[in-house]
Short mmCIF file of C-alpha atoms and ligand atoms in Angstrom, two decimals:
data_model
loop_
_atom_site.label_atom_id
_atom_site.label_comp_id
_atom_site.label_asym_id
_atom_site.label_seq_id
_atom_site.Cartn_x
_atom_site.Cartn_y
_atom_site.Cartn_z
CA UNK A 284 -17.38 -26.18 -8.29
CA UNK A 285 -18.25 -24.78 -4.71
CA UNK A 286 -15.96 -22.40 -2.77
CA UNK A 287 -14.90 -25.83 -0.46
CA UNK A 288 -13.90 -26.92 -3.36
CA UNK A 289 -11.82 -24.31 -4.67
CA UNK A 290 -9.86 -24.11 -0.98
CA UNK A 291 -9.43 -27.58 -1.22
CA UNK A 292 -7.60 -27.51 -4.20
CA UNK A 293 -5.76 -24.33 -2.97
CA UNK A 294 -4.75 -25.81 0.01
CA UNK A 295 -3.23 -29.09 -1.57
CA UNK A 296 -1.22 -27.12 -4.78
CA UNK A 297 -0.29 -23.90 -3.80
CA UNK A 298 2.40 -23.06 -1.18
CA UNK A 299 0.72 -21.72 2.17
CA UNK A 300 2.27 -18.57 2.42
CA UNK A 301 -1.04 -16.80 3.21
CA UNK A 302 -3.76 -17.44 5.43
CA UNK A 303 -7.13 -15.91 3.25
CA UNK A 304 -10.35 -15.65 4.54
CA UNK A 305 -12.72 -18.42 2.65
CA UNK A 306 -14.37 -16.11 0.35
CA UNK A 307 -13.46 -17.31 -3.27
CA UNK A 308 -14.01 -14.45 -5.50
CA UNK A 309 -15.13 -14.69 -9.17
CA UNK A 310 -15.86 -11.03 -10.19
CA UNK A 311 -15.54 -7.97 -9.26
CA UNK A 312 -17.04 -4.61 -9.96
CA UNK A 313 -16.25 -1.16 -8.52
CA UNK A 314 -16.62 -1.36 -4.80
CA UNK A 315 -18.26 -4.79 -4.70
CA UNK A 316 -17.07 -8.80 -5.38
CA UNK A 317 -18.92 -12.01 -5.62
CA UNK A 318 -18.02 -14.93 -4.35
CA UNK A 319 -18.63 -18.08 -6.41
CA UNK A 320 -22.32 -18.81 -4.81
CA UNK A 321 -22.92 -15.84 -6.10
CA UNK A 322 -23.18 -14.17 -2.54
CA UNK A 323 -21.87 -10.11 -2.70
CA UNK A 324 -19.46 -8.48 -0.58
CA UNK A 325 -17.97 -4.88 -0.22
CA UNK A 326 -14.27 -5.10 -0.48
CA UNK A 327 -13.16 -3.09 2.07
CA UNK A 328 -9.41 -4.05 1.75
CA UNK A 329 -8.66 -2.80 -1.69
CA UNK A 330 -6.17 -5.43 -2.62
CA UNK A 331 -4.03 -3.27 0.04
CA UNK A 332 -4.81 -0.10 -1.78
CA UNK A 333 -4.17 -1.31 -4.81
CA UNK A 334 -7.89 -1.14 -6.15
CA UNK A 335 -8.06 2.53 -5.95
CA UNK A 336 -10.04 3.22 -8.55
CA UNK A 337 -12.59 0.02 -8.01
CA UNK A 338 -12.57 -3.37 -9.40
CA UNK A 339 -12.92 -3.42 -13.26
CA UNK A 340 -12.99 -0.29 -13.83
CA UNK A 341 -14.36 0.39 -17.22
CA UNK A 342 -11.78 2.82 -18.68
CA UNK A 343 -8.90 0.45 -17.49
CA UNK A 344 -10.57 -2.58 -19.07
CA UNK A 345 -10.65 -0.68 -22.32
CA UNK A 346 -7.21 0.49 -22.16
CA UNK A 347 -5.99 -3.04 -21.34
CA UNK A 348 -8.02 -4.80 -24.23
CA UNK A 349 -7.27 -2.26 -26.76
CA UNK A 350 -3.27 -1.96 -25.98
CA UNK A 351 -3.32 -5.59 -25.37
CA UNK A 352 -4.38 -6.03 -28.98
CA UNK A 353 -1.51 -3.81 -30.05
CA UNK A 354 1.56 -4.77 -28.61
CA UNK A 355 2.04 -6.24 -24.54
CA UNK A 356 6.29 -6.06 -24.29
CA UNK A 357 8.82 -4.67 -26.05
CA UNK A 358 11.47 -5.65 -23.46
CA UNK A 359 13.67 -2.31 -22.64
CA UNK A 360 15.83 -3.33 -25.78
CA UNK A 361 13.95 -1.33 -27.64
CA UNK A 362 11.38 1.76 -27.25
CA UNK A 363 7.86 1.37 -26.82
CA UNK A 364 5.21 4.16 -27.52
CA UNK A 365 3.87 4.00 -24.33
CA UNK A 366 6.53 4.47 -21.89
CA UNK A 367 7.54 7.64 -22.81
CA UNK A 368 3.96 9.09 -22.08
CA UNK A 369 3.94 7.90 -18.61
CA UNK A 370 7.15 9.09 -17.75
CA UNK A 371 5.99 12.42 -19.05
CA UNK A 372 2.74 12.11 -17.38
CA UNK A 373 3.76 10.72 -14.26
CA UNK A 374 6.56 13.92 -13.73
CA UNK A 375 3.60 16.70 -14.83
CA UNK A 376 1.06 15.12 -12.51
CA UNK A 377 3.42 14.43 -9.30
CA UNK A 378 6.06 17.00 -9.95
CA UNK A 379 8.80 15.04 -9.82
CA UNK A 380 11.71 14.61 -13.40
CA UNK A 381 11.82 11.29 -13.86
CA UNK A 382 10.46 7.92 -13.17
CA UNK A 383 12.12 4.53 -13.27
CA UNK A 384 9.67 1.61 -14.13
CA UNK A 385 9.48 -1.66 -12.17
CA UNK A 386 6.64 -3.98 -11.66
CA UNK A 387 5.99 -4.88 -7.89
CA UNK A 388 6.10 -2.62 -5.14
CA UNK A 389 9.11 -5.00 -3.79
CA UNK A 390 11.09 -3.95 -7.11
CA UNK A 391 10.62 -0.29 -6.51
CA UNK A 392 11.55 -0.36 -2.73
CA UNK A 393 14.80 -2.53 -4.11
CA UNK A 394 15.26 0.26 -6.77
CA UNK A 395 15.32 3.43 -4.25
CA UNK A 396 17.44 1.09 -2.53
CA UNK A 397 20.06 0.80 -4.91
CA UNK A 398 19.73 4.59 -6.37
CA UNK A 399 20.18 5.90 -2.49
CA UNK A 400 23.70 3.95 -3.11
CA UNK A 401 24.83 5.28 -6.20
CA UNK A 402 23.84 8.87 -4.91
CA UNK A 403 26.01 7.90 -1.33
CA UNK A 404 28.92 7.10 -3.78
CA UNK A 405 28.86 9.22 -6.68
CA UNK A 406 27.67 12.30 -5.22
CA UNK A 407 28.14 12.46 -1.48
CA UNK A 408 31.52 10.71 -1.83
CA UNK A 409 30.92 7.55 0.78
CA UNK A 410 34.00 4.94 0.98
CA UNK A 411 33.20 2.05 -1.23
CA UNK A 412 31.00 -0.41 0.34
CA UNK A 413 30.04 1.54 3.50
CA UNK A 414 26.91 3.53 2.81
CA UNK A 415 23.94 3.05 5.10
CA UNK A 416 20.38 3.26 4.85
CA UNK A 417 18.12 4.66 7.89
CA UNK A 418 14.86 2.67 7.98
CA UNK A 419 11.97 2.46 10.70
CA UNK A 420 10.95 -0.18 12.93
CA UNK A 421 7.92 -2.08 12.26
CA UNK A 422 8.47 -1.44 8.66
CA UNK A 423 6.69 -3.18 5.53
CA UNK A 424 8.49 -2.42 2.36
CA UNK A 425 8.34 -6.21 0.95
CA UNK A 426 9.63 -9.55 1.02
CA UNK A 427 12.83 -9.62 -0.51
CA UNK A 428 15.89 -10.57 1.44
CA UNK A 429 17.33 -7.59 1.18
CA UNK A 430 14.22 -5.35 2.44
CA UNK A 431 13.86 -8.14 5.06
CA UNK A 432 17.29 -8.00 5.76
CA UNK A 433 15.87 -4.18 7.57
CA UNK A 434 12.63 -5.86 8.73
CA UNK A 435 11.86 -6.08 12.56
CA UNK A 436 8.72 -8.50 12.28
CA UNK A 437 10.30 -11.82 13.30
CA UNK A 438 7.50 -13.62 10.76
CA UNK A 439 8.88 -12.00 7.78
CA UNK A 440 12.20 -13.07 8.72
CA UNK A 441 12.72 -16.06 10.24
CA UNK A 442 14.14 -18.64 8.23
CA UNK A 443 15.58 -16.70 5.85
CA UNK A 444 18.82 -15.44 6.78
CA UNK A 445 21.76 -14.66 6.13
CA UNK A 446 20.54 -10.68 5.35
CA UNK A 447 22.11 -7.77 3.27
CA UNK A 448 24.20 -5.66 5.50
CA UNK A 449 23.98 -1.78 5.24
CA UNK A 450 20.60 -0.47 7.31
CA UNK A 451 20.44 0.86 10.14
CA UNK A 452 16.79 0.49 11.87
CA UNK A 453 15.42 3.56 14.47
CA UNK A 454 12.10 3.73 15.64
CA UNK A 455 8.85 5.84 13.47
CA UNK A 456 7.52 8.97 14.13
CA UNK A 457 10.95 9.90 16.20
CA UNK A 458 12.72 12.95 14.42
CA UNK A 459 15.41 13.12 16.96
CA UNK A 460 16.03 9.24 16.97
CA UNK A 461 16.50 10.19 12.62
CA UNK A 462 19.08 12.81 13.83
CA UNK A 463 20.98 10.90 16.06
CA UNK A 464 21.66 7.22 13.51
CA UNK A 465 23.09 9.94 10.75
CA UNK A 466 26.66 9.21 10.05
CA UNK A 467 29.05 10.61 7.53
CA UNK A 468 28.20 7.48 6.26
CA UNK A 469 24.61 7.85 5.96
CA UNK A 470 22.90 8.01 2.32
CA UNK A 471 19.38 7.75 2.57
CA UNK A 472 16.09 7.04 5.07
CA UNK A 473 13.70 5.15 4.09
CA UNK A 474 10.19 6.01 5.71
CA UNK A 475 6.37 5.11 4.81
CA UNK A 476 4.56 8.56 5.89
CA UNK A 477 1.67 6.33 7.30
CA UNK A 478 2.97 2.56 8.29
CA UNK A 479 0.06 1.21 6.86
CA UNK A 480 0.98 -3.55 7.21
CA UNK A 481 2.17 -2.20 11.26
CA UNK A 482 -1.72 -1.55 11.55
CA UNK A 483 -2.23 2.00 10.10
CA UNK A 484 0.31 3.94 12.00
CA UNK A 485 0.37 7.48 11.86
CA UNK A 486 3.39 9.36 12.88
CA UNK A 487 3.12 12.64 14.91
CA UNK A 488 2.14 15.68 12.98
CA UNK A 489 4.97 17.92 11.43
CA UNK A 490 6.98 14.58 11.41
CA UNK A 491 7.57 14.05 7.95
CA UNK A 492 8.37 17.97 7.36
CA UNK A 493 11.06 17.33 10.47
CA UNK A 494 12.39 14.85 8.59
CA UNK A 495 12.90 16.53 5.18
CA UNK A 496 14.39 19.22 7.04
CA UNK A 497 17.17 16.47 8.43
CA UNK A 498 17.27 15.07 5.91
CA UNK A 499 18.59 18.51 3.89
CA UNK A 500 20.49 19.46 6.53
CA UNK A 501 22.70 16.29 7.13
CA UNK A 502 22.63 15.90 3.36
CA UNK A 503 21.18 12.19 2.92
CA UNK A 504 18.24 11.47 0.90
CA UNK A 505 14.18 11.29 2.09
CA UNK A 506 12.68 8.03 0.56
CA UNK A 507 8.71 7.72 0.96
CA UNK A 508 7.47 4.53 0.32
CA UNK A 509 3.92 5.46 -0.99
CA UNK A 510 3.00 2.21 -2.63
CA UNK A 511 0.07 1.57 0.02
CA UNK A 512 -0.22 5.29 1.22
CA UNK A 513 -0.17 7.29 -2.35
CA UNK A 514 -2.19 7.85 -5.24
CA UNK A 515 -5.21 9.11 -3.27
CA UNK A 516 -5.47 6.75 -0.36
CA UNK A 517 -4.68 9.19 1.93
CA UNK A 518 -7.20 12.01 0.49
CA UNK A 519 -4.04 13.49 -1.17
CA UNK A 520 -1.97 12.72 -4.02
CA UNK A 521 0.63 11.28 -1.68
CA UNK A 522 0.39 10.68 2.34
CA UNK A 523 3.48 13.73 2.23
CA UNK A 524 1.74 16.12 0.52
CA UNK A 525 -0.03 16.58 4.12
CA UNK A 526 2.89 18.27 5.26
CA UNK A 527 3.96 20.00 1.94
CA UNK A 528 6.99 17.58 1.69
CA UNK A 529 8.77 16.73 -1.28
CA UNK A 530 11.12 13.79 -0.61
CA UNK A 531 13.89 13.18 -2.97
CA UNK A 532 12.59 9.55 -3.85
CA UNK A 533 9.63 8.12 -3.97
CA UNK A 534 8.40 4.69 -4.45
CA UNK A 535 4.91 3.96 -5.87
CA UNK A 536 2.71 0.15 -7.08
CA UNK A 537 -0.37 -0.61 -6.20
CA UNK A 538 -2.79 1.56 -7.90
CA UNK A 539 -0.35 2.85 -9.91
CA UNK A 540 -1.93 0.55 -12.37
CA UNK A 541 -5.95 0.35 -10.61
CA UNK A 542 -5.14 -3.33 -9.19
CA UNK A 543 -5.27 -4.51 -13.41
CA UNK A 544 -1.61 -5.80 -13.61
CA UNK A 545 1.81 -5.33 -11.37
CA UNK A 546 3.02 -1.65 -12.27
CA UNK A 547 5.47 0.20 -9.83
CA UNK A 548 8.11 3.44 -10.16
CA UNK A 549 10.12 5.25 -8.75
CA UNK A 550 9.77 8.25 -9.03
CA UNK A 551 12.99 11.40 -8.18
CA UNK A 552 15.08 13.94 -9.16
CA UNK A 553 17.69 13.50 -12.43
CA UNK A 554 19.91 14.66 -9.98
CA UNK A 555 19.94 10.48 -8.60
CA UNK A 556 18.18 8.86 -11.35
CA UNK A 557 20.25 9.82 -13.82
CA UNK A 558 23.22 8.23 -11.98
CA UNK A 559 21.73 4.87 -13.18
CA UNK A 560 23.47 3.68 -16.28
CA UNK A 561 22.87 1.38 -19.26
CA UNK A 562 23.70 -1.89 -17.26
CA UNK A 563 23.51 -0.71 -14.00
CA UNK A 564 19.84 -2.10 -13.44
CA UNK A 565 16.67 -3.66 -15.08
CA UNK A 566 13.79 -5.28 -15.42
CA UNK A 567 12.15 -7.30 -18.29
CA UNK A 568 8.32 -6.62 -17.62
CA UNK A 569 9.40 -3.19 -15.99
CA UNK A 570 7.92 -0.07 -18.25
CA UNK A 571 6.45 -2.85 -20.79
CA UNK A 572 3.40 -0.82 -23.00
CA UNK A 573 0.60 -2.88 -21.47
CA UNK A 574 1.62 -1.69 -18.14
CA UNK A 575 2.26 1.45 -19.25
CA UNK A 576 -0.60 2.47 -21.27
CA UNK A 577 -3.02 1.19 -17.89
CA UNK A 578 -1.21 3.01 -15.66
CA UNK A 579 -1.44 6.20 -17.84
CA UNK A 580 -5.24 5.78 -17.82
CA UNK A 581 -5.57 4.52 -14.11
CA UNK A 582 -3.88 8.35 -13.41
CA UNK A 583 -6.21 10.10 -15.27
CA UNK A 584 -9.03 8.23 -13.68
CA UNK A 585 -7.32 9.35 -10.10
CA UNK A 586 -7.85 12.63 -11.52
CA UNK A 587 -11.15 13.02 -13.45
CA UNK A 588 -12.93 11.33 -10.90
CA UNK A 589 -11.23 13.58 -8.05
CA UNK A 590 -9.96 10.53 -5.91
CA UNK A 591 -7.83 12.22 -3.94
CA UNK A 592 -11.15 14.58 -2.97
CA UNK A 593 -13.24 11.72 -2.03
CA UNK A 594 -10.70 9.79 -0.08
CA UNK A 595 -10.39 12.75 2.21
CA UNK A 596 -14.25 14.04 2.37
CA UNK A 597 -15.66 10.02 2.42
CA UNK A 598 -12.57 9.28 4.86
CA UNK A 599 -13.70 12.01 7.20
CA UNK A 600 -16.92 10.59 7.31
CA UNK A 601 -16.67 7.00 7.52
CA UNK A 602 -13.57 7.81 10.29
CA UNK A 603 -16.35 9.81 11.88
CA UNK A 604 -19.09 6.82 11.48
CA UNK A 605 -17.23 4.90 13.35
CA UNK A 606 -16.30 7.00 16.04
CA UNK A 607 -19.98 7.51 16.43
CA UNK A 608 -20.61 3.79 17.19
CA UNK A 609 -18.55 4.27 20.06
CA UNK A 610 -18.23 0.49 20.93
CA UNK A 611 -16.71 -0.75 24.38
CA UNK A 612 -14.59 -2.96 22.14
CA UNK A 613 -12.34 -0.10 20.38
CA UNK A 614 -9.57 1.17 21.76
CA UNK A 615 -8.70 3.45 19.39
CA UNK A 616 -9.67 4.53 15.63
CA UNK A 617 -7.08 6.29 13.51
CA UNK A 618 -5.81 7.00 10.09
CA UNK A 619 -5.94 9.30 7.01
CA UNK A 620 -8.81 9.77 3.90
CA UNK A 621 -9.38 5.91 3.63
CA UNK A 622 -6.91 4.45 4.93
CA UNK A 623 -8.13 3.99 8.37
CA UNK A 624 -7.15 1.66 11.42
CA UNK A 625 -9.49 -0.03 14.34
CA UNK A 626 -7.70 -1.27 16.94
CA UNK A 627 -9.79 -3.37 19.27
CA UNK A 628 -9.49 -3.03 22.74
CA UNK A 629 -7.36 -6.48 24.28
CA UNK A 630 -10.90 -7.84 26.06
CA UNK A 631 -12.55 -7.80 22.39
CA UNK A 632 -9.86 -10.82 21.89
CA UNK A 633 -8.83 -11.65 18.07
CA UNK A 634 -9.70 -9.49 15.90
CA UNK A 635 -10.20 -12.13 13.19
CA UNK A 636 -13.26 -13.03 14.95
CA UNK A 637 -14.77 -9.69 14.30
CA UNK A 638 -13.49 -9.81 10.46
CA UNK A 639 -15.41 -13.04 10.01
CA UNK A 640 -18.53 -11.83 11.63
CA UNK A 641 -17.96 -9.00 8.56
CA UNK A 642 -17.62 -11.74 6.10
CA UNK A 643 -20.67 -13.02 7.25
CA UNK A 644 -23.05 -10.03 7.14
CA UNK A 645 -21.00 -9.26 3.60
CA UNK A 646 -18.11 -6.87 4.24
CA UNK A 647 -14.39 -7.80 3.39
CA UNK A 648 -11.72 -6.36 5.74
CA UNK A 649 -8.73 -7.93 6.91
CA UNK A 650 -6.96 -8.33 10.68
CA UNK A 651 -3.65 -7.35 11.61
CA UNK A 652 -1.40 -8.15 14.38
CA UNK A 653 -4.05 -9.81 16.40
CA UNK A 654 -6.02 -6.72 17.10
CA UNK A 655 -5.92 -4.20 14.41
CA UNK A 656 -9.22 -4.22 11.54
CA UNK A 657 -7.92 -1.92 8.42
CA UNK A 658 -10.59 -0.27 6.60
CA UNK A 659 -9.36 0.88 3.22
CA UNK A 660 -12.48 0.44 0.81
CA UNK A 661 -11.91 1.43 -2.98
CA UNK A 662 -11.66 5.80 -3.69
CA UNK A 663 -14.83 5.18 -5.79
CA UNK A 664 -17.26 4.01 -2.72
CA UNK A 665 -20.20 6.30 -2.26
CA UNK A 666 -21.81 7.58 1.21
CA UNK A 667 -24.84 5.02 0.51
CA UNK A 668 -21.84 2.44 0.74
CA UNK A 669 -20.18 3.91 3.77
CA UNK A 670 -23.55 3.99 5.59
CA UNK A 671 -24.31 0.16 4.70
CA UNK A 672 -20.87 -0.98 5.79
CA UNK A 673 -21.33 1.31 9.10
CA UNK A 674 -24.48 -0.62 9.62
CA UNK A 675 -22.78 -4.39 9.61
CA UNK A 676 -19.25 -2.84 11.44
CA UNK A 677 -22.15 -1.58 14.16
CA UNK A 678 -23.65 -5.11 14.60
CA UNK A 679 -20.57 -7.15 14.42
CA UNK A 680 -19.06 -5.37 17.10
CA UNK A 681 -22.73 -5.08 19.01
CA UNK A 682 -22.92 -8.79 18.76
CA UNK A 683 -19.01 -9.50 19.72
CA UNK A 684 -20.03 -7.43 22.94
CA UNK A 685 -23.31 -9.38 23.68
CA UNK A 686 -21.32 -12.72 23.14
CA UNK A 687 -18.30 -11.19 25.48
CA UNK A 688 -20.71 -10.28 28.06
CA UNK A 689 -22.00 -14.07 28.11
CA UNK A 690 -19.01 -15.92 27.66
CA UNK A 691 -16.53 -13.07 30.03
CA UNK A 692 -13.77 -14.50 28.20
CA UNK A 693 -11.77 -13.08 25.06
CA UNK A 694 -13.03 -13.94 21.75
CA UNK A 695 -10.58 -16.55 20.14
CA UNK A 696 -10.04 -16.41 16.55
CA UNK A 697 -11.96 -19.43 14.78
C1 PLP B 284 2.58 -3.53 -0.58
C2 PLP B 284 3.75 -2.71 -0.18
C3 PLP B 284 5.03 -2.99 -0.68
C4 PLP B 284 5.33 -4.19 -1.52
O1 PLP B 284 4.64 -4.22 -2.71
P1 PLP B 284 4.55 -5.63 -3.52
O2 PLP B 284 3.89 -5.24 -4.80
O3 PLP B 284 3.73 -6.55 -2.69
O4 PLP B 284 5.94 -6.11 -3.70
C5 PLP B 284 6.05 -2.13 -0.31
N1 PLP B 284 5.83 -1.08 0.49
C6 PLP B 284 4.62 -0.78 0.98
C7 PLP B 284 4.45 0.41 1.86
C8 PLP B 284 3.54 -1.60 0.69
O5 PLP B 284 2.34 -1.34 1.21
#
C-alpha cells in the first residue's frame, strides 16, 4: 500500500479530529522517521515532546520486551514490583515525596485537579463545594470537559458544553492579575511555566518565582503542568527549575515514558497526596509494571545521556541558527533549550505553507494558530542534525520570500 492509500482509508474510518500532514510513518529511529516510500524525515515535533529521548530508543525497547514478557498489569488491586521503584525513583531524581500514577497527560492535569480540592477542603478549610482553581488564558492542559470547561480556545470548546464550574481564568505571565483572582476561596493555580499548544509562550522572567511567592503567601497551591515543558525539554529537568521554583504539584506524561506507551504522574508533597484515600480515585492502566518499568528506564536515559545538558547547549544553538537566517518573514523567534517558537511575520501568510515546504525538503514540524512553526526536535539530535535542518528552514523560508515577492499576496495554506 502507498501513503494515498493509507489516508484514504484514514479518512473514511477514523473520526477527523485531527488534521495531519500526509506523511504516513512506518519506523522510526532516534531523531529520524520514514515514511512508507521509504522517503526520511527529521521529526522535529517530538510527538509534542513526548519523544525525548528519540524514537526507538534501544534501552526502552529492551525494557519494554523484557517486562512485557514478565507481567504487563496487575491492576492497583494488587502490588506490582515495578511501581514501587518508580515512585522511589521518580521522588530521588525530582525531589519531590510522592507520585500518583496515571496514564495520559489529560489524567494527570484531572488528578492535580482533584488533589488541589481535597487540599482546599481538608486542609485550608473551604465551604463544601466552593473551592476555585486559578488557571491562565490560552491554556492547553487537555481535552476533557472538565479541563475544557477552563479552556479559552473556542475550538476546543465549542460543542461541548455544559462545563465543570469552579475555575477562574486570568491572563499568563501577569503576577499581579494571580494576586488580584485570590479569594478565601481560592485552592490552587494551575500554570504551564512555558505555554507551549498557545505557540511557545514564554512568560516574563522572575514570573514563575512571583508566583510561588503568591502562591505561599495567600496560602493556595502552585500547579506546573510540565507534561510538554519537563523532563529536559526546556534544557532543565523542569521549565521551573529556571527560576529555582518548587511548586507544590506537578503534573508530568509525555516523555515520562520516551513516547513508548501513555505514562503520566503527578508528582507533590504527602502533605496533599496523602489526602487521597483508598476509593477516592483511580485508574486501571495507571502505575501498571509495563508502564512503570519504561518509564524507570526512559529517566535514567534522561540522565545518562545528560538530556537536560543538550536541550539547553543544542537549544542555544539551533535558537541562535535561526536567528542568524534573519528572514524578512519572522517576526519573532523565542523559547527555551528545544522547545522553541517561530512566529512568522502576518505578510509570510499561513504558516502551514512553510511546514509543507519542510515536509518537502524532509523536515517534520507542525503550525500553530495560523502563524506560529514549533521546533521541538528529539533531546538526542546532534549539531550535524541541527545544521541540516537549519539548511532546509533557510530555503523554505528563502523560497516563501521569492514566491511572496512574485505573487505580493499572502501565502494561503494548501
Ligand atoms: C499534551 C499536554 C497535555 C495533555 O496530555 P495528553 O496525554 O494528550 O492527555 C496536558 N498539558 C500539557 C501542557 C500538554 O502539553
Amino acid at each position: 500500500m502507498q501513503s494515498q492509500d493509507y489516508i484514504r482509508l484514514e479518512d473514511t474510518y477514523n473520526a477527523p479530529n485531527y488534521a495531519p500532514l500526509d506523511i504516513v510513518i512506518e519506523r522510526g529511529e532516534g531523531v529520524w522517521v520514514w515514511d512508507v516510500e521509504g522517503n526520511r524525515y527529521l521529526d522535529c515535533l517530538s510527538a509534542y515532546s513526548a519523544l525525548n529521548q528519540g524514537h526507538c530508543h534501544p534501552r526502552l525497547i529492551r525494557t519494554l520486551t523484557e517486562q512485557a514478557k514478565r507481567v504487563t498489569l496487575t491492576s492497583r488491586a494488587f502490588r506490582n514490583d515495578q511501581l514501587p521503584l518508580l515512585a522511589q525513583e521518580i521522588c530521588e531524581l525530582t525531589g519531590f515525596e510522592m507520585m500518583l500514577p496515571m496514564n495520559s497527560g489529560a489524567e494527570a492535569v484531572e488528578t492535580a485537579l482533584k488533589a488541589i480540592r481535597l487540599w482546599g477542603y481538608q486542609i485550608k478549610g473551604i465551604a463544601e463545594d466552593a473551592a476555585e482553581i486559578i488557571t491562565c488564558a490560552n491554556n492547553f492542559h487537555g481535552r476533557t470537559i472538565t479541563v475544557l470547561s477552563f479552556s479559552t480556545e473556542a475550538s476546543y470548546r465549542d460543542g461541548f458544553a455544559p462545563f465543570t464550574p469552579g475555575f477562574k481564568i486570568i491572563p499568563f505571565g501577569d503576577a499581579a492579575a494571580l494576586e488580584a483572582a485570590i479569594t478565601s476561596n481560592t485552592a490552587g493555580f494551575l500554570v504551564e511555566p512555558i505555554q507551549g499548544e498557545a505557540g511557545v509562550i514564554v512568560p516574563p522572567e522572575g514570573y514563575l518565582a512571583e508566583v510561588r511567592e503568591i502562591c505561599t503567601r495567600h496560602e493556595i497551591l502552585m500547579v506546573a503542568d510540565e507534561i510538554q515543558t519537563g523532563l529536559g525539554r526546556t534544557g532543565q529537568l523542569f521549565a521551573c527549575d529556571w527560576e529555582a521554583v518548587q511548586p507544590d504539584l506537578v503534573t508530568i506524561g509525555k516523555a515520562l515514558s520516551g513516547g513508548v506507551l501513555p505514562v503520566s504522574a503527578v508528582l507533590g508533597s504527602r502533605e496533599v497526596l496523602a489526602l487521597f484515600r483508598a476509593g477516592s480515585h483511580g485508574s486501571t492502566f495507571g502505575g501498571n509494571p509495563l508502564g512503570c518499568a519504561v518509564a524507570r528506564e526512559a529517566l535514567r536515559i534522561l540522565v545518562d545521556e545528560e538530556l537536560s545538558r543538550r536541550a539547553r547547549e543544542l537549544g542555544s544553538y539551533l535558537q541562535e541558527g535561526l536567528q542568524a537566517l534573519e528572514s524578512p518573514l519572522v517576526h519573532e523567534i523565542r523559547g527555551k533549550g528545544l522547545l522553541i517558537g517561530v512566529e512568522l511575520t502576518p505578510e509570510a501568510g499561513h504558516a502551514r505553507h512553510i511546514v509543507e515546504a519542510l515536509q518537502e525538503q524532509g523536515i517534520l514540524v507542525k503550525d500553530t494558530h495560523g502563524s506560529i512553526i514549533r521546533f521541538a526536535p528529539p533531546l538526542v539530535i546532534d549539531k550535524e542534525e541541527i545544521d541540516y535542518l537549519l539548511d532546509r528552514v533557510e530555503a523554505a523560508l528563502r523560497a516563501a520570500k521569492t514566491q511572496l515577492a512574485h505573487t505580493n499576496t499572502p501565502l494561503k495554506a494548501s
